[in-house]
Structures are given as structure tokens and as C-alpha cells.
Short mmCIF file of C-alpha atoms in Angstrom, two decimals:
data_model
loop_
_atom_site.label_atom_id
_atom_site.label_comp_id
_atom_site.label_asym_id
_atom_site.label_seq_id
_atom_site.Cartn_x
_atom_site.Cartn_y
_atom_site.Cartn_z
CA MET A 166 6.23 27.96 0.24
CA THR A 167 4.56 30.63 2.25
CA ASP A 168 7.01 30.94 5.11
CA ALA A 169 10.76 31.42 5.12
CA GLY A 170 11.49 30.81 8.79
CA PRO A 171 12.57 27.43 10.13
CA PRO A 172 9.68 25.26 11.29
CA PRO A 173 9.17 25.05 15.03
CA PRO A 174 10.42 21.91 16.75
CA SER A 175 7.96 19.01 16.68
CA ARG A 176 7.54 16.07 18.99
CA ASN A 177 7.33 13.56 16.16
CA VAL A 178 7.43 13.30 12.40
CA SER A 179 3.65 13.35 11.94
CA GLY A 180 3.41 16.50 14.06
CA LEU A 181 6.09 18.10 11.90
CA LEU A 182 4.27 17.09 8.72
CA ARG A 183 1.04 18.65 9.98
CA ARG A 184 2.84 21.93 10.69
CA LEU A 185 4.50 21.85 7.29
CA ARG A 186 1.09 21.26 5.74
CA ASP A 187 -0.19 24.44 7.42
CA ARG A 188 2.74 26.31 5.87
CA GLU A 189 2.22 24.65 2.47
CA PHE A 190 5.90 23.71 2.57
CA THR A 191 7.59 22.31 -0.53
CA GLY A 192 10.76 20.33 0.03
CA ALA A 193 11.63 17.26 2.03
CA VAL A 194 11.89 15.86 5.53
CA VAL A 195 14.89 13.58 5.98
CA VAL A 196 14.32 10.95 8.66
CA SER A 197 17.43 9.24 10.03
CA GLY A 198 17.51 5.83 11.66
CA ALA A 199 16.76 2.36 10.45
CA PRO A 200 15.34 2.18 7.86
CA GLY A 201 15.11 5.99 7.66
CA GLY A 202 14.04 7.81 4.53
CA THR A 203 13.14 11.02 2.76
CA ILE A 204 9.57 12.34 2.79
CA HIS A 205 8.91 14.60 -0.21
CA LEU A 206 6.37 17.38 0.19
CA ARG A 207 4.64 19.64 -2.30
CA ALA A 208 2.55 22.42 -0.78
CA GLY A 209 2.58 20.34 2.39
CA ARG A 210 1.17 17.20 0.79
CA VAL A 211 3.23 14.02 0.74
CA THR A 212 4.07 13.20 -2.88
CA ALA A 213 6.63 10.44 -2.31
CA ILE A 214 8.68 8.73 0.40
CA ASP A 215 12.06 7.15 -0.38
CA THR A 216 13.02 4.46 2.12
CA PRO A 217 14.87 1.15 1.92
CA GLY A 218 12.11 -0.26 4.15
CA SER A 219 9.50 -0.66 1.40
CA PRO A 220 9.52 -1.17 -2.38
CA PRO A 221 9.71 2.11 -4.34
CA VAL A 222 7.28 3.00 -7.15
CA GLU A 223 9.87 1.71 -9.63
CA SER A 224 9.72 -1.79 -8.09
CA LEU A 225 5.93 -1.71 -7.91
CA LEU A 226 5.82 -0.95 -11.63
CA LEU A 227 8.62 -3.24 -12.81
CA LYS A 228 8.42 -6.30 -10.55
CA SER A 229 4.67 -6.56 -10.93
CA GLY A 230 5.16 -6.71 -14.70
CA ARG A 231 3.26 -3.50 -15.49
CA ILE A 232 6.27 -2.02 -17.25
CA ASP A 233 9.32 -3.83 -18.61
CA GLU A 234 12.87 -2.78 -17.74
CA GLU A 235 13.69 -1.61 -21.24
CA ALA A 236 10.70 0.72 -21.48
CA TRP A 237 11.48 2.05 -18.01
CA SER A 238 15.09 2.83 -18.95
CA ALA A 239 13.94 4.52 -22.15
CA ALA A 240 11.46 6.67 -20.19
CA ARG A 241 14.17 7.64 -17.70
CA ALA A 242 16.54 8.58 -20.50
CA THR A 243 14.05 10.97 -22.10
CA ALA A 244 12.77 12.38 -18.81
CA GLY A 245 14.14 15.73 -17.71
CA PRO A 246 13.54 18.15 -14.85
CA SER A 247 10.59 19.71 -16.64
CA ASP A 248 9.37 16.35 -17.87
CA PRO A 249 9.61 13.91 -14.97
CA VAL A 250 9.58 10.14 -15.34
CA GLY A 251 5.92 9.82 -14.35
CA VAL A 252 4.72 12.10 -17.15
CA THR A 253 6.95 10.31 -19.66
CA LEU A 254 5.61 6.89 -18.63
CA VAL A 255 2.04 8.07 -19.16
CA GLU A 256 2.84 9.84 -22.44
CA HIS A 257 4.52 6.71 -23.77
CA GLY A 258 1.35 4.81 -22.89
CA LEU A 259 3.23 2.53 -20.49
CA VAL A 260 0.88 3.15 -17.60
CA GLY A 261 -2.45 4.93 -17.22
CA ALA A 262 -2.31 8.34 -15.52
CA VAL A 263 -4.87 7.28 -12.91
CA GLU A 264 -3.16 3.93 -12.41
CA LEU A 265 0.15 5.73 -11.73
CA GLU A 266 -1.60 8.03 -9.26
CA VAL A 267 -2.98 4.97 -7.46
CA VAL A 268 0.42 3.21 -7.43
CA CYS A 269 2.12 6.36 -6.07
CA ALA A 270 -0.49 6.77 -3.31
CA ALA A 271 -0.12 3.10 -2.36
CA ALA A 272 3.68 3.48 -2.25
CA VAL A 273 3.47 6.56 0.00
CA HIS A 274 1.23 4.73 2.47
CA ASP A 275 3.41 1.64 2.45
CA ALA A 276 6.59 3.65 2.98
CA ALA A 277 4.99 5.56 5.86
CA PHE A 278 4.10 2.21 7.43
CA ALA A 279 7.68 0.93 6.94
CA LEU A 280 9.11 4.12 8.47
CA ALA A 281 6.78 3.94 11.45
CA LEU A 282 7.86 0.39 12.36
CA THR A 283 10.92 1.72 14.19
CA ALA A 284 11.41 4.94 16.12
CA PRO A 285 13.29 7.48 14.00
CA GLY A 286 16.77 8.51 15.07
CA GLY A 287 16.00 12.11 14.18
CA TRP A 288 14.63 14.30 11.42
CA ASP A 289 15.60 17.37 9.45
CA VAL A 290 13.72 19.67 7.15
CA ALA A 291 15.48 20.06 3.80
CA GLU A 292 14.26 22.89 1.58
CA SER A 293 16.23 21.74 -1.44
CA ALA A 294 16.28 17.98 -1.66
CA LEU A 295 16.55 15.99 -4.87
CA PRO A 296 13.01 15.64 -6.20
CA PRO A 297 11.42 12.19 -6.06
CA GLN A 298 11.87 9.97 -9.09
CA VAL A 299 8.19 9.40 -9.81
CA THR A 300 5.18 11.27 -8.54
CA ALA A 301 1.60 11.53 -9.74
CA GLY A 302 -1.53 13.10 -8.38
CA PRO A 303 -1.96 15.72 -5.71
CA GLY A 304 -0.14 13.80 -2.97
CA VAL A 305 -1.45 12.51 0.35
CA GLU A 306 -2.71 14.71 3.21
CA PRO A 307 -0.36 14.24 6.20
CA GLN A 308 -3.33 13.94 8.57
CA ALA A 309 -4.87 11.10 6.55
CA LEU A 310 -1.47 9.46 6.18
CA SER A 311 -0.74 9.33 9.90
CA GLN A 312 -4.28 8.08 10.60
CA GLU A 313 -3.92 5.23 8.13
CA THR A 314 -0.42 4.40 9.38
CA GLY A 315 -1.74 4.26 12.93
CA ARG A 316 -4.55 1.95 11.83
CA ARG A 317 -2.12 -0.40 10.10
CA LEU A 318 0.20 -0.51 13.11
CA THR A 319 -2.63 -1.40 15.50
CA LEU A 320 -4.32 -3.85 13.11
CA LEU A 321 -1.40 -6.28 12.83
CA PRO A 322 -1.00 -7.06 16.55
CA ARG A 323 -4.73 -7.84 16.62
CA LEU A 324 -4.45 -10.14 13.58
CA TRP A 325 -1.13 -11.69 14.27
CA GLY A 326 1.72 -10.00 16.15
CA SER A 327 4.19 -7.15 16.23
CA ALA A 328 4.54 -5.73 12.72
CA THR A 329 8.09 -4.65 13.53
CA GLU A 330 9.10 -8.25 14.18
CA LEU A 331 6.95 -9.80 11.48
CA VAL A 332 8.45 -7.84 8.58
CA ARG A 333 11.86 -9.22 9.51
CA GLY A 334 10.60 -12.79 9.99
CA ARG A 335 11.57 -15.48 7.52
CA VAL A 336 8.64 -17.04 5.71
CA HIS A 337 8.36 -20.82 5.35
CA ALA A 338 5.84 -22.89 3.45
CA PRO A 339 5.52 -26.11 5.48
CA ALA A 340 3.74 -28.19 2.87
CA LEU A 341 2.68 -27.97 -0.73
CA ALA A 342 -0.85 -26.67 -0.86
CA SER A 343 -3.27 -29.04 -2.53
CA ASP A 344 -6.38 -26.84 -2.38
CA PRO A 345 -7.05 -24.45 -5.23
CA LEU A 346 -5.54 -21.17 -4.15
CA PRO A 347 -6.22 -17.57 -5.18
CA PRO A 348 -3.61 -16.34 -7.69
CA ARG A 349 -2.17 -13.86 -5.15
CA TYR A 350 -1.41 -16.65 -2.68
CA ARG A 351 0.10 -18.85 -5.41
CA GLU A 352 2.33 -15.96 -6.46
CA ILE A 353 3.54 -15.42 -2.89
CA LEU A 354 4.27 -19.14 -2.47
CA ARG A 355 6.34 -19.06 -5.66
CA PHE A 356 8.78 -16.72 -3.90
CA VAL A 357 8.77 -18.34 -0.45
CA ASN A 358 12.02 -20.24 0.01
CA GLY A 359 12.58 -20.20 3.77
CA ARG A 360 15.25 -17.52 3.48
CA ARG A 361 13.25 -14.51 2.35
CA THR A 362 11.76 -12.31 5.03
CA VAL A 363 8.34 -10.72 4.69
CA ARG A 364 10.01 -7.53 3.51
CA ASP A 365 12.14 -9.46 0.98
CA LEU A 366 8.95 -11.00 -0.40
CA ALA A 367 7.40 -7.57 -0.90
CA PHE A 368 10.46 -6.41 -2.85
CA ALA A 369 10.58 -9.62 -4.91
CA LEU A 370 6.88 -9.44 -5.75
CA GLY A 371 6.76 -5.70 -6.36
CA ARG A 372 3.96 -5.33 -3.80
CA GLY A 373 3.68 -3.28 -0.64
CA VAL A 374 4.99 -4.66 2.65
CA PHE A 375 1.64 -4.12 4.38
CA PRO A 376 -0.53 -5.88 1.75
CA VAL A 377 1.92 -8.80 1.69
CA LEU A 378 1.68 -9.01 5.49
CA LEU A 379 -2.12 -9.03 5.27
CA ASP A 380 -2.08 -11.85 2.70
CA LEU A 381 0.43 -13.82 4.77
CA SER A 382 -1.76 -13.48 7.85
CA ARG A 383 -4.69 -14.99 5.93
CA MET A 384 -2.43 -17.67 4.45
CA ARG A 385 -1.16 -18.48 7.92
CA ALA A 386 -4.75 -19.02 9.06
CA ARG A 387 -5.02 -21.63 6.27
CA HIS A 388 -1.73 -23.25 7.40
CA LEU A 389 -0.05 -22.34 4.13
CA VAL A 390 2.85 -20.44 5.67
CA THR A 391 4.67 -19.97 8.93
CA VAL A 392 6.85 -17.04 9.86
CA GLU A 393 9.96 -17.57 11.91
CA LEU A 394 10.31 -14.45 14.01
CA PRO A 395 13.76 -12.96 14.38
CA THR A 396 15.12 -14.04 17.77
CA SER A 397 18.50 -14.05 19.44
CA THR A 398 18.92 -17.65 18.28
CA SER A 399 18.82 -16.59 14.63
CA PRO A 400 21.44 -13.88 14.43
CA LEU A 401 21.04 -13.27 10.71
CA GLY A 402 18.27 -10.70 10.61
CA ASP A 403 17.90 -8.72 7.45
CA GLY A 404 19.82 -5.95 9.13
CA LEU A 405 17.42 -3.10 8.45
CA GLY A 406 15.94 -2.52 11.84
CA PRO A 407 17.33 -2.34 15.33
CA ARG A 408 16.48 -5.33 17.49
CA THR A 409 14.47 -3.50 20.11
CA ASP A 410 10.75 -3.14 19.68
CA VAL A 411 9.35 0.34 19.24
CA GLY A 412 7.23 1.74 21.97
CA GLY A 413 7.76 -1.10 24.41
CA ALA A 414 10.18 -0.90 27.29
CA PRO A 415 13.64 -2.31 26.51
CA PRO A 416 14.14 -5.87 27.74
CA PRO A 417 15.78 -6.18 31.15
CA PRO A 418 19.56 -6.52 30.96
CA LEU A 419 20.91 -10.04 31.09
CA PRO A 420 22.79 -10.87 34.27
CA LEU A 421 26.17 -10.95 32.57
CA GLY A 422 27.94 -8.14 34.36
CA PHE A 423 28.77 -6.46 31.06
CA PRO A 424 26.60 -5.11 28.24
CA LEU A 425 26.06 -7.22 25.18
CA PRO A 426 27.36 -5.73 21.95
CA ARG A 427 24.63 -3.79 20.17
CA ARG A 428 23.93 -4.00 16.48
CA THR A 429 24.22 -0.69 14.72
CA PRO A 430 21.86 0.01 11.85
CA GLY A 431 23.15 0.49 8.34
CA GLY A 432 25.78 -1.42 6.46
CA HIS A 433 23.38 -4.23 5.57
CA LEU A 434 21.04 -4.23 2.67
CA PRO A 435 18.01 -6.46 2.47
CA ASP A 436 18.14 -9.40 0.13
CA ARG A 437 16.10 -7.93 -2.68
CA GLY A 438 15.22 -11.38 -3.90
CA ARG A 439 17.33 -11.67 -7.01
CA MET B 189 -2.66 14.26 -16.98
CA ARG B 190 -6.02 12.69 -16.20
CA THR B 191 -6.62 12.46 -12.46
CA LEU B 192 -8.46 9.94 -10.32
CA ASP B 193 -10.91 12.65 -9.35
CA THR B 194 -11.85 13.28 -12.99
CA SER B 195 -12.10 9.56 -13.63
CA LEU B 196 -14.53 9.04 -10.73
CA SER B 197 -16.52 12.15 -11.65
CA GLU B 198 -17.19 10.61 -15.06
CA ILE B 199 -18.84 7.66 -13.32
CA LEU B 200 -20.84 10.07 -11.19
CA SER B 201 -22.33 11.46 -14.39
CA LEU B 202 -24.03 8.12 -15.18
CA PRO B 203 -27.80 8.22 -14.53
CA GLY B 204 -28.77 7.31 -10.98
CA VAL B 205 -25.20 7.22 -9.64
CA LEU B 206 -25.03 9.06 -6.30
CA GLY B 207 -21.42 8.34 -5.41
CA ALA B 208 -18.34 6.38 -6.41
CA ALA B 209 -15.02 5.44 -4.83
CA LEU B 210 -11.88 3.56 -5.73
CA VAL B 211 -10.57 1.32 -2.95
CA ASP B 212 -7.56 -1.00 -2.68
CA ALA B 213 -8.88 -4.57 -2.63
CA VAL B 214 -6.16 -5.77 -0.22
CA THR B 215 -5.42 -2.88 2.13
CA GLY B 216 -8.82 -1.15 2.03
CA LEU B 217 -7.14 2.18 1.34
CA THR B 218 -9.58 4.63 -0.29
CA TYR B 219 -7.69 6.19 -3.19
CA GLY B 220 -10.46 8.59 -4.06
CA ALA B 221 -14.19 9.17 -3.59
CA VAL B 222 -16.82 11.46 -5.09
CA GLY B 223 -20.44 12.15 -4.18
CA GLU B 224 -22.32 10.20 -1.54
CA TRP B 225 -20.78 6.79 -1.01
CA GLU B 226 -20.26 6.36 2.74
CA GLY B 227 -23.40 4.23 2.88
CA THR B 228 -21.31 1.19 1.99
CA GLY B 229 -19.16 1.69 5.08
CA GLY B 230 -15.58 2.74 4.56
CA GLY B 231 -13.05 1.27 2.16
CA ILE B 232 -11.74 -1.03 4.86
CA GLU B 233 -15.10 -2.70 5.47
CA LEU B 234 -15.56 -3.02 1.74
CA SER B 235 -12.21 -4.72 1.16
CA ASP B 236 -12.81 -6.99 4.17
CA LEU B 237 -16.19 -8.00 2.78
CA THR B 238 -15.02 -8.67 -0.77
CA GLY B 239 -11.85 -10.38 0.54
CA LEU B 240 -13.96 -12.72 2.67
CA LEU B 241 -16.37 -13.47 -0.19
CA ALA B 242 -13.51 -14.13 -2.61
CA GLU B 243 -11.80 -16.44 -0.13
CA ARG B 244 -14.98 -18.43 0.61
CA LEU B 245 -15.83 -18.71 -3.07
CA ASN B 246 -12.36 -20.00 -3.71
CA GLN B 247 -12.56 -22.53 -0.86
CA ALA B 248 -15.93 -23.66 -2.14
CA GLY B 249 -14.23 -24.55 -5.40
CA ALA B 250 -15.18 -21.61 -7.61
CA THR B 251 -12.59 -21.52 -10.33
CA GLY B 252 -13.07 -17.94 -11.49
CA GLU B 253 -12.25 -14.85 -9.50
CA LEU B 254 -14.82 -12.71 -7.74
CA GLU B 255 -16.19 -10.18 -10.21
CA SER B 256 -18.66 -7.99 -8.36
CA VAL B 257 -20.68 -7.70 -5.18
CA ILE B 258 -24.20 -6.27 -5.32
CA ILE B 259 -25.99 -5.12 -2.22
CA THR B 260 -29.56 -3.93 -2.55
CA SER B 261 -31.46 -1.99 0.05
CA ARG B 262 -34.87 -0.30 -0.07
CA ARG B 263 -33.57 2.97 -1.48
CA ARG B 264 -30.10 2.21 -2.79
CA HIS B 265 -28.09 -0.27 -4.77
CA HIS B 266 -24.42 -0.69 -3.96
CA VAL B 267 -22.41 -2.14 -6.81
CA THR B 268 -18.78 -3.05 -6.14
CA GLN B 269 -16.81 -4.12 -9.17
CA VAL B 270 -13.41 -5.80 -8.85
CA VAL B 271 -10.97 -4.11 -11.24
CA GLU B 272 -8.19 -6.56 -12.03
CA ARG B 273 -4.82 -5.17 -13.07
CA ARG B 274 -1.15 -6.07 -12.83
CA GLY B 275 -0.53 -5.92 -9.10
CA ASP B 276 -3.20 -5.88 -6.43
CA ALA B 277 -6.77 -5.43 -7.64
CA VAL B 278 -8.79 -2.32 -6.85
CA LEU B 279 -12.50 -2.04 -6.13
CA LEU B 280 -14.73 0.42 -7.95
CA THR B 281 -17.75 0.92 -5.73
CA THR B 282 -20.82 2.91 -6.70
CA VAL B 283 -23.96 3.90 -4.84
CA LEU B 284 -27.07 4.03 -7.02
CA ASP B 285 -30.49 5.56 -6.45
CA ARG B 286 -32.87 2.62 -6.72
CA GLU B 287 -35.75 4.73 -8.05
CA ARG B 288 -33.73 5.92 -11.01
CA THR B 289 -31.75 2.78 -11.79
CA ASN B 290 -32.19 -0.37 -13.78
CA LEU B 291 -29.74 -2.62 -11.94
CA ALA B 292 -28.90 -4.88 -14.88
CA LEU B 293 -28.19 -1.91 -17.13
CA ALA B 294 -26.22 -0.11 -14.41
CA MET B 295 -24.06 -3.18 -13.78
CA ARG B 296 -23.18 -3.36 -17.45
CA GLN B 297 -22.33 0.31 -17.61
CA ILE B 298 -20.23 0.15 -14.45
CA ALA B 299 -18.37 -2.93 -15.69
CA GLU B 300 -17.60 -1.02 -18.89
CA ARG B 301 -16.39 2.03 -16.99
CA ALA B 302 -14.32 -0.14 -14.67
CA GLY B 303 -12.11 -1.02 -17.60
CA GLU B 304 -11.26 2.65 -18.15
CA VAL B 305 -11.19 3.95 -14.61
CA LEU B 306 -7.40 3.61 -14.30
CA ALA B 307 -6.56 4.90 -17.79
#
């Protein structure tokens, strides 16, 4: 840290991150809202983001089968403050150092995407936050991170539809595919059961939400899957996000004479796909 | 710990290699890049291209997975090697100086290095 004073107010989280990068801030930015999360910074670079909106590094490593649960628990037990989990995993030969760096960078980008799907309720700079569980590599430049997040958010409407709605949509597989399919598509179909949302699938597979959405959009083009968007007729959303779309104007009020009850975020956890 | 930057720099030390980058095969995210490699377009174009080729190969009945994509131009070779791993594959892409490179030999060396790039 090079500056002790509080950071100046920022118009949005990415603006704040850019300012904190200039100050080489080490600590965290806590974003409230749904899903909300904690952005960890080291010398202003984003080393990790904890959010319930996207699978954490732990899921990416365990669910994908890179590391088994037992080895993970053993690494956590031996890890200490001076010897974080990431270093232990590499030292035990459970994952390559470069591979872990790549997984961490992918997780940061995916979490930033998940956070950006809904407008944050607010944000706070925390100088002393609990350090992230796993980090590796130098971290991601905030400027590059917001550029990539912006690209992802504008890409999906061009390919398919609103990312905010799609991640909460339930995925169906209308018919058994007879064509030979790439292994990634077969793996996704193994977890599609009509109840899991796109986000649930990402957690179950141990893959990022954005890459799963990209695969689903290609699978949809081949009529392998359909996604049932969350609407007022299906009241059982996965409960992570508010129902209004980000950026767009709120829908006009219904002519009822009284306001409809509003869902409040929190209190619901996504089905992690047991 | 070994870093991605070191890992890519080792590939840069191979004869004739002008640049190298590691790109996510699904999202197109460029995890790291060294030297001159922009000639192949960005990571996003690269992942789109290999994704399309892999999909068409698969639809055409190819049973194996896509292994590499070679693009040759008058002065450069672009070799993109698919690096399979648990989880989504990554692409190791290298730009080679045509004058100084034997393509067959370079492909073999790059395929060998691809196995260690994530170590």
C-alpha cells in the first residue's frame, strides 16, 4: 500500500478498481447485492474474487477431477498463513504451478462476469479482509478485467440473449443426441436434468459460468438443448439474482392498484448439483 | 513457483520462434503472451477458429479430437497446438519465422513443449 487515506468515491466498481490499482492497494473490495462478493487485491491487481455467482477455484479443481477431495483436505490441513493452499497443492504435485495460475485467472474472469450480471447494491473498501483461499500468479489487471467482462456481457445478447436471464434459465435436453458429440457437450448433457439452471450446471461440472454458456449456445444451435428462461410463470428461480434486468428500464407497473411483492435477494442458495 | 511467463519464455527460446501465447480454447481469454504473436489475431479469434474447426471435424465424423492448426504465410508459420487437460482445453499458439524454421521439426518440438507448458 502506498496511500493511507480512504479512496475517493467512484461511480462504479471498475472505476474504483482502477483507482486502487493506481494506489497499488492491497486488501479487498466487498460488493453487496445479489450475488455480491469480495474482490481481493494485491498491489492493485485482482488475485481472487469470492462470489456465490460462479464456481470458486476449489470447485474448478475438484469437480473437474484435477484433484480429489482427500488430497485437497490434506493440503488445506497443512497450509498455513505463510504457506497458502495454492503453494501446498503445487508442492504436493497435485497441480502444476502454471496450471493453477491459469485456473485462478479463469476463475477471476468468470467471477467478474457473474458479479457484473446484476447491478451491485453497494461496495466498500476493506483494508483487512480474510485472504483468498487460493491464489497463484501476479493477478489480473483491473483494466483488462473490466474490458473482458464488458466483451462477455455484450457477446451473449448477440449470440443468444440476456446473460442475466440465461444464467438463471433451466436447461432441457429435448431429445437424445444420436450424432457423435464432442466430449464437452456429452459431459454437459450428462448433468442436464431439466431442473438445473445454467449456473447450476457450471457448479456441477466445475467449469466457469461463461464457458458453459458459450457451449450451451453452440449446443442450442444444434438443437441439443433448450433453455427455459425465468419468467413470472415459473416462480422458482434459483434465487440468486433480483428479477429486474440490469441496465434496462424497469418494466411498467401492472395495473393492479397496489405494488406486487418484491423478492429480496439472499436466503436462497443455488442448487449446487449434488 | 514457476510462472506462466517463464513457461512461455522457454518456448520463445526455441529456434525460429518469434512469439507464443496461451489462450483458453473455449472463452478465448489470453492467459499470457510473449514476443510477437499478434499476427494470429487475438485469443478470441483463435479460439473461434479452432472451435469452428473442431466442431466441423466432429460433424464430419472425425472420431479424434482436433490436435493442431497450422497456418502458413509467406514469412511466418502459425502453429496452434490444443493442450488437453482436466477441464477446458487451452491453446498454445506460436509464431515462427519461416526462413529459420523446419515446420515438421518445429511442430514436434512444440507438441513436446505443450505437454510441459502447464507444469
